Amino acid sequence: MIAGIDLGTTNSLIGVYESGFPTLLADPDGNRLTPSVVHYMADGSILVGREARRMQGLHPDRTISSVKRLIGGRFGDKGTEGLIGAKGSPVTLPIDGKKLTPEEVSSEILKRLKTIAEDRLGTQVNRAVITVPAYFNDAQRAATKKAGELAGFTVERILSEPTAAALAYGLDKLSDRSKVAVYDLGGGTFDLSILQLDNGVFEVLSTHGETRLGGDDLDEAIAELLARKAGIDSFTPGTDARLKEAAREAKERLSTEESLTLRLPFLTGGKSLEIPITRAEMEMVCEPIIRRTRAHCLRSLEDAGLNATDLDQIILVGGSTRMPLVRRLVQEIFGREPNLSQHPDEAVALGAILQGAILEGNLRNIALLDVTPLSLGIETFGGLMNVIIPRNTTIPAKAGEMFTNAVAGQSGMTITILQGEREMAADNWKLGSLDIPFPPSPKGAARVGVQFSLDADGILQVLARDTAAGTEKIMEIRSAVEVSDEAVEAMLAGSLEHAFEDMDARIFTEARLKAEEMLPAVEAALAQLGSELPGDEIAEIHKQTTEVTSALQAKETTRLKQALSTLDQATQTLATRLMERAMG
Ligand code: ADP
Ligand code: MG
C-alpha cells in the first residue's frame, strides 16, 4: 500500500487508497490534520502535533514549527535569521546542545503520520508519495525524501503540491492542453501555480509566491486588533501567544460566522477579557495582507504567457482559502469563480493518495469505478430507443444484440447510436450513425449484429456486422462518457418528468408495430383460407380488424391493445389451419 502525504508548513496529513476511494486517516481523537510541530522534552521524549503545539508557548526553545522552511536549506537562506552557523553550511537546529537537521525534525512528523496510518489500518505502511511546493529545488526535494526515509518509508515519488491538488479536483479529466491556476494560501506560505494538462500529465508552466505570507500573518494582524480593542498595550510573551491563539480561533470561526465574542480568562494580571469582533472588522485588517497575493497571480500569468481568460479552472488550496474574503479577492483577480468542490486543506493530501494509487497500478480501480452517466443504445423499429449499455454500468463494458430487417426487400440498415433515458429515440441525443448494407432480403431474414464496447477511457466503439456477408462497419465515439453533470441531470429530470408519457408512447409503438404486422397477415390468410371458415367467424375477424384499424387511427393505446388481443383470439382457428396447410 502506498500512502499519500501532505507534509505541510503548518499542518500535515496522511491517507491511503482504500476500496476504491482516497481516504484520509485520522488520529485517535478524530483529527485528520496534524500540526507540523515537534517538541523535544527534557527527558528525551518527543511530542508531535497538537501536544507539541500546546508546549510552544511555554518552551519555545524546545519546540520547532515550520521546519519546512528550513528543509534542504543553508545558513543565510531566508528563514535562517536568528540561527547560528557558518554562511553556506547546512542548517542545523540546536536542541539541548544536540544538533538536529531539518530532515530529522521532519522525519518526526512523518513518523507520527505513519503511526496514525498503521494504527488505523492495522497493517504496516512502508511506502509513500510525499508532496512539496512546486518551487522546491533539487536539494529541498532530496531532503524531503531523506526525511521520509528516516521515518521508515520508501519514498516512491516526490510530487508537486499544485499537481496533487489538481488531481484531487479531478482536473486530469479535463481536455488536453487545459490550463489551471492553483491558488494556495496556507499557514505561512502563498503560491500561485499555473498548470497545463499535457497528455494526461500536469506540467507546471509557472509559479510565484511568497514564503512569508499566510494565515500566520493574518493571526498576527488580528491579534493586534484584539489587543487594541481590549486596550492592552504591554505584552508578555505569554500574552502574545494566547492572543495569537485567540486570533486564529476568531479568524477560523469568522469564515462561517458573522460575529462572535472571544472570552480570554485571566489574560493580563488576573484580568479576564471579553472581546466582541465582527467579520467586517477582521476583514479590514486582513485585506491588505491578502491583496499581496495579487501581484504573484499576475506575474504567474505573465510568465505563462496567458490571460486570466485563458484559464479553464481556478482551484483553491490551503486552509486560509476558506475565508470568504480570500474567495472574493481570487474572483476579483481572475474575473471568475474558483472551483470550490474540494476541501482546500485536504486537496493536496488527496492528490498524493491518488498518485500513490496510480503508481500501485490501482488506478484501474478508479477507471472501473467510472460509470456510464447515461444509457447507450440504438434506434429500432418505430423510432424506439433500444438500450444496449444501461446507465450506471461500470466501464469498461461490452454488450451487443442481433437485429433484423423489418421490411421485405430491404437492402441495408442505418444504425443510429443514441444516448439518453427517454423511451423514444427522438428524445435522446444522437451520437452518430452508420450504414450497413446487405443484399435485399425477405422481412426478418437479414442478421445484423451490433456490438458496443466502452473502454476504460470512456471511448465507445460501435461495430455493426452483417453476419451473412461478413461486412462490417466500425465507428468510434469519444464523447460518450464525458457528458456534463448538468446535461445528465437535465436528461434524467426529463426522463422522470415524461416517464408516463414515454411509457405510453413505447407501448403504443409496440402495439402499432404488432398491428402493422398482423393486419396484412390476417388479410392474406383470409384470402387463402377464408372459404374454409364459418361465416360468423369471418364476420368476427372482420369486426376485429376494423376495430384495430380505427384504434390505430385514433392512437388509443389501451383500445388498440385490447383490439389486438381480441383479434388474436378470433383468428385462432385461422392460424391453426394455416399452420396445418404449411406443414402439408
Ligand atoms: P500549510 O499548507 O501551510 O501546512 P494549511 O493548508 O493547513 O497549511 O493551512 C493552515 C492555515 O489555514 C492556518 O493559518 C489556519 O488558521 C488556516 N485556516 C484553517 N481553517 C480556516 C478557516 N476555516 N478559515 C480561515 N482560515 C483557516
Ligand atoms: Mg499546504
PDB file of N, CA and C in Angstrom, residues 166-213:
ATOM      1  N   ALA A 166      -4.533  19.480  -8.215  1.00  0.00           N
ATOM      2  CA  ALA A 166      -5.295  19.384  -9.464  1.00  0.00           C
ATOM      3  C   ALA A 166      -5.839  17.967  -9.665  1.00  0.00           C
ATOM      4  N   LEU A 167      -5.040  16.976  -9.272  1.00  0.00           N
ATOM      5  CA  LEU A 167      -5.507  15.578  -9.351  1.00  0.00           C
ATOM      6  C   LEU A 167      -6.727  15.377  -8.450  1.00  0.00           C
ATOM      7  N   ALA A 168      -6.621  15.938  -7.226  1.00  0.00           N
ATOM      8  CA  ALA A 168      -7.713  15.764  -6.269  1.00  0.00           C
ATOM      9  C   ALA A 168      -9.002  16.414  -6.777  1.00  0.00           C
ATOM     10  N   TYR A 169      -8.861  17.528  -7.481  1.00  0.00           N
ATOM     11  CA  TYR A 169     -10.030  18.200  -8.039  1.00  0.00           C
ATOM     12  C   TYR A 169     -10.524  17.503  -9.316  1.00  0.00           C
ATOM     13  N   GLY A 170      -9.841  16.405  -9.671  1.00  0.00           N
ATOM     14  CA  GLY A 170     -10.294  15.641 -10.842  1.00  0.00           C
ATOM     15  C   GLY A 170      -9.997  16.325 -12.156  1.00  0.00           C
ATOM     16  N   LEU A 171      -9.029  17.264 -12.154  1.00  0.00           N
ATOM     17  CA  LEU A 171      -8.800  18.051 -13.350  1.00  0.00           C
ATOM     18  C   LEU A 171      -8.012  17.298 -14.420  1.00  0.00           C
ATOM     19  N   ASP A 172      -7.485  16.096 -14.064  1.00  0.00           N
ATOM     20  CA  ASP A 172      -6.809  15.295 -15.079  1.00  0.00           C
ATOM     21  C   ASP A 172      -7.823  14.799 -16.107  1.00  0.00           C
ATOM     22  N   LYS A 173      -9.113  14.987 -15.801  1.00  0.00           N
ATOM     23  CA  LYS A 173     -10.140  14.563 -16.751  1.00  0.00           C
ATOM     24  C   LYS A 173     -10.505  15.690 -17.720  1.00  0.00           C
ATOM     25  N   LEU A 174      -9.925  16.875 -17.521  1.00  0.00           N
ATOM     26  CA  LEU A 174     -10.193  17.963 -18.457  1.00  0.00           C
ATOM     27  C   LEU A 174      -9.579  17.600 -19.808  1.00  0.00           C
ATOM     28  N   SER A 175      -9.959  18.351 -20.840  1.00  0.00           N
ATOM     29  CA  SER A 175      -9.399  18.030 -22.144  1.00  0.00           C
ATOM     30  C   SER A 175      -7.934  18.455 -22.207  1.00  0.00           C
ATOM     31  N   ASP A 176      -7.213  17.845 -23.126  1.00  0.00           N
ATOM     32  CA  ASP A 176      -5.788  18.102 -23.261  1.00  0.00           C
ATOM     33  C   ASP A 176      -5.533  19.591 -23.467  1.00  0.00           C
ATOM     34  N   ARG A 177      -4.422  20.071 -22.929  1.00  0.00           N
ATOM     35  CA  ARG A 177      -3.971  21.453 -23.001  1.00  0.00           C
ATOM     36  C   ARG A 177      -4.825  22.418 -22.185  1.00  0.00           C
ATOM     37  N   SER A 178      -5.665  21.876 -21.305  1.00  0.00           N
ATOM     38  CA  SER A 178      -6.420  22.741 -20.403  1.00  0.00           C
ATOM     39  C   SER A 178      -5.443  23.424 -19.452  1.00  0.00           C
ATOM     40  N   LYS A 179      -5.792  24.627 -19.044  1.00  0.00           N
ATOM     41  CA  LYS A 179      -4.909  25.386 -18.159  1.00  0.00           C
ATOM     42  C   LYS A 179      -5.622  25.692 -16.854  1.00  0.00           C
ATOM     43  N   VAL A 180      -4.878  25.488 -15.771  1.00  0.00           N
ATOM     44  CA  VAL A 180      -5.466  25.577 -14.446  1.00  0.00           C
ATOM     45  C   VAL A 180      -4.594  26.454 -13.566  1.00  0.00           C
ATOM     46  N   ALA A 181      -5.204  27.351 -12.784  1.00  0.00           N
ATOM     47  CA  ALA A 181      -4.445  28.108 -11.784  1.00  0.00           C
ATOM     48  C   ALA A 181      -4.720  27.510 -10.413  1.00  0.00           C
ATOM     49  N   VAL A 182      -3.650  27.256  -9.658  1.00  0.00           N
ATOM     50  CA  VAL A 182      -3.793  26.716  -8.304  1.00  0.00           C
ATOM     51  C   VAL A 182      -3.376  27.804  -7.324  1.00  0.00           C
ATOM     52  N   TYR A 183      -4.336  28.301  -6.551  1.00  0.00           N
ATOM     53  CA  TYR A 183      -4.106  29.386  -5.592  1.00  0.00           C
ATOM     54  C   TYR A 183      -3.989  28.760  -4.205  1.00  0.00           C
ATOM     55  N   ASP A 184      -2.774  28.712  -3.679  1.00  0.00           N
ATOM     56  CA  ASP A 184      -2.531  28.008  -2.413  1.00  0.00           C
ATOM     57  C   ASP A 184      -2.096  28.989  -1.326  1.00  0.00           C
ATOM     58  N   LEU A 185      -3.010  29.242  -0.397  1.00  0.00           N
ATOM     59  CA  LEU A 185      -2.700  30.109   0.737  1.00  0.00           C
ATOM     60  C   LEU A 185      -2.865  29.286   2.011  1.00  0.00           C
ATOM     61  N   GLY A 186      -1.705  28.923   2.590  1.00  0.00           N
ATOM     62  CA  GLY A 186      -1.735  28.053   3.773  1.00  0.00           C
ATOM     63  C   GLY A 186      -1.478  28.853   5.035  1.00  0.00           C
ATOM     64  N   GLY A 187      -0.724  28.258   5.960  1.00  0.00           N
ATOM     65  CA  GLY A 187      -0.456  28.923   7.221  1.00  0.00           C
ATOM     66  C   GLY A 187       0.666  29.941   7.114  1.00  0.00           C
ATOM     67  N   GLY A 188       1.693  29.604   6.333  1.00  0.00           N
ATOM     68  CA  GLY A 188       2.843  30.501   6.301  1.00  0.00           C
ATOM     69  C   GLY A 188       3.322  30.866   4.915  1.00  0.00           C
ATOM     70  N   THR A 189       2.745  30.243   3.892  1.00  0.00           N
ATOM     71  CA  THR A 189       3.251  30.494   2.549  1.00  0.00           C
ATOM     72  C   THR A 189       2.104  30.685   1.567  1.00  0.00           C
ATOM     73  N   PHE A 190       2.433  31.419   0.508  1.00  0.00           N
ATOM     74  CA  PHE A 190       1.468  31.565  -0.579  1.00  0.00           C
ATOM     75  C   PHE A 190       2.150  31.202  -1.886  1.00  0.00           C
ATOM     76  N   ASP A 191       1.489  30.431  -2.713  1.00  0.00           N
ATOM     77  CA  ASP A 191       1.970  30.322  -4.080  1.00  0.00           C
ATOM     78  C   ASP A 191       0.855  30.112  -5.084  1.00  0.00           C
ATOM     79  N   LEU A 192       1.114  30.647  -6.252  1.00  0.00           N
ATOM     80  CA  LEU A 192       0.163  30.554  -7.347  1.00  0.00           C
ATOM     81  C   LEU A 192       0.882  29.839  -8.471  1.00  0.00           C
ATOM     82  N   SER A 193       0.359  28.687  -8.867  1.00  0.00           N
ATOM     83  CA  SER A 193       0.990  27.927  -9.941  1.00  0.00           C
ATOM     84  C   SER A 193       0.013  27.808 -11.095  1.00  0.00           C
ATOM     85  N   ILE A 194       0.562  27.854 -12.290  1.00  0.00           N
ATOM     86  CA  ILE A 194      -0.280  27.630 -13.466  1.00  0.00           C
ATOM     87  C   ILE A 194       0.166  26.329 -14.112  1.00  0.00           C
ATOM     88  N   LEU A 195      -0.806  25.444 -14.276  1.00  0.00           N
ATOM     89  CA  LEU A 195      -0.521  24.119 -14.823  1.00  0.00           C
ATOM     90  C   LEU A 195      -1.181  23.972 -16.180  1.00  0.00           C
ATOM     91  N   GLN A 196      -0.572  23.128 -16.977  1.00  0.00           N
ATOM     92  CA  GLN A 196      -1.204  22.770 -18.245  1.00  0.00           C
ATOM     93  C   GLN A 196      -1.247  21.256 -18.347  1.00  0.00           C
ATOM     94  N   LEU A 197      -2.400  20.759 -18.756  1.00  0.00           N
ATOM     95  CA  LEU A 197      -2.567  19.320 -18.890  1.00  0.00           C
ATOM     96  C   LEU A 197      -2.018  18.911 -20.255  1.00  0.00           C
ATOM     97  N   ASP A 198      -1.065  17.989 -20.220  1.00  0.00           N
ATOM     98  CA  ASP A 198      -0.420  17.578 -21.458  1.00  0.00           C
ATOM     99  C   ASP A 198      -0.444  16.053 -21.509  1.00  0.00           C
ATOM    100  N   ASN A 199      -1.300  15.498 -22.326  1.00  0.00           N
ATOM    101  CA  ASN A 199      -1.448  14.039 -22.414  1.00  0.00           C
ATOM    102  C   ASN A 199      -1.697  13.391 -21.058  1.00  0.00           C
ATOM    103  N   GLY A 200      -2.580  13.984 -20.289  1.00  0.00           N
ATOM    104  CA  GLY A 200      -2.956  13.393 -19.005  1.00  0.00           C
ATOM    105  C   GLY A 200      -1.986  13.700 -17.874  1.00  0.00           C
ATOM    106  N   VAL A 201      -0.924  14.471 -18.176  1.00  0.00           N
ATOM    107  CA  VAL A 201       0.062  14.789 -17.135  1.00  0.00           C
ATOM    108  C   VAL A 201       0.104  16.308 -16.956  1.00  0.00           C
ATOM    109  N   PHE A 202       0.168  16.754 -15.692  1.00  0.00           N
ATOM    110  CA  PHE A 202       0.229  18.190 -15.462  1.00  0.00           C
ATOM    111  C   PHE A 202       1.661  18.693 -15.575  1.00  0.00           C
ATOM    112  N   GLU A 203       1.779  19.790 -16.298  1.00  0.00           N
ATOM    113  CA  GLU A 203       3.083  20.416 -16.439  1.00  0.00           C
ATOM    114  C   GLU A 203       2.951  21.775 -15.750  1.00  0.00           C
ATOM    115  N   VAL A 204       3.935  22.130 -14.906  1.00  0.00           N
ATOM    116  CA  VAL A 204       3.878  23.427 -14.237  1.00  0.00           C
ATOM    117  C   VAL A 204       4.421  24.480 -15.200  1.00  0.00           C
ATOM    118  N   LEU A 205       3.568  25.401 -15.644  1.00  0.00           N
ATOM    119  CA  LEU A 205       4.015  26.434 -16.589  1.00  0.00           C
ATOM    120  C   LEU A 205       4.728  27.561 -15.851  1.00  0.00           C
ATOM    121  N   SER A 206       4.219  27.900 -14.681  1.00  0.00           N
ATOM    122  CA  SER A 206       4.871  28.965 -13.919  1.00  0.00           C
ATOM    123  C   SER A 206       4.409  28.900 -12.477  1.00  0.00           C
ATOM    124  N   THR A 207       5.241  29.448 -11.596  1.00  0.00           N
ATOM    125  CA  THR A 207       4.830  29.502 -10.194  1.00  0.00           C
ATOM    126  C   THR A 207       5.501  30.707  -9.531  1.00  0.00           C
ATOM    127  N   HIS A 208       4.728  31.405  -8.717  1.00  0.00           N
ATOM    128  CA  HIS A 208       5.230  32.564  -7.984  1.00  0.00           C
ATOM    129  C   HIS A 208       4.598  32.598  -6.626  1.00  0.00           C
ATOM    130  N   GLY A 209       5.280  33.221  -5.690  1.00  0.00           N
ATOM    131  CA  GLY A 209       4.656  33.295  -4.375  1.00  0.00           C
ATOM    132  C   GLY A 209       5.553  33.968  -3.378  1.00  0.00           C
ATOM    133  N   GLU A 210       5.190  33.800  -2.112  1.00  0.00           N
ATOM    134  CA  GLU A 210       5.950  34.399  -1.039  1.00  0.00           C
ATOM    135  C   GLU A 210       6.040  33.372   0.064  1.00  0.00           C
ATOM    136  N   THR A 211       7.245  33.196   0.613  1.00  0.00           N
ATOM    137  CA  THR A 211       7.387  32.179   1.653  1.00  0.00           C
ATOM    138  C   THR A 211       7.046  32.746   3.031  1.00  0.00           C
ATOM    139  N   ARG A 212       6.667  34.031   3.071  1.00  0.00           N
ATOM    140  CA  ARG A 212       6.249  34.633   4.345  1.00  0.00           C
ATOM    141  C   ARG A 212       4.906  35.321   4.139  1.00  0.00           C
ATOM    142  N   LEU A 213       3.937  34.582   3.765  1.00  0.00           N
ATOM    143  CA  LEU A 213       2.612  35.163   3.559  1.00  0.00           C
ATOM    144  C   LEU A 213       1.584  34.061   3.740  1.00  0.00           C
TER     145      LEU A 213
END
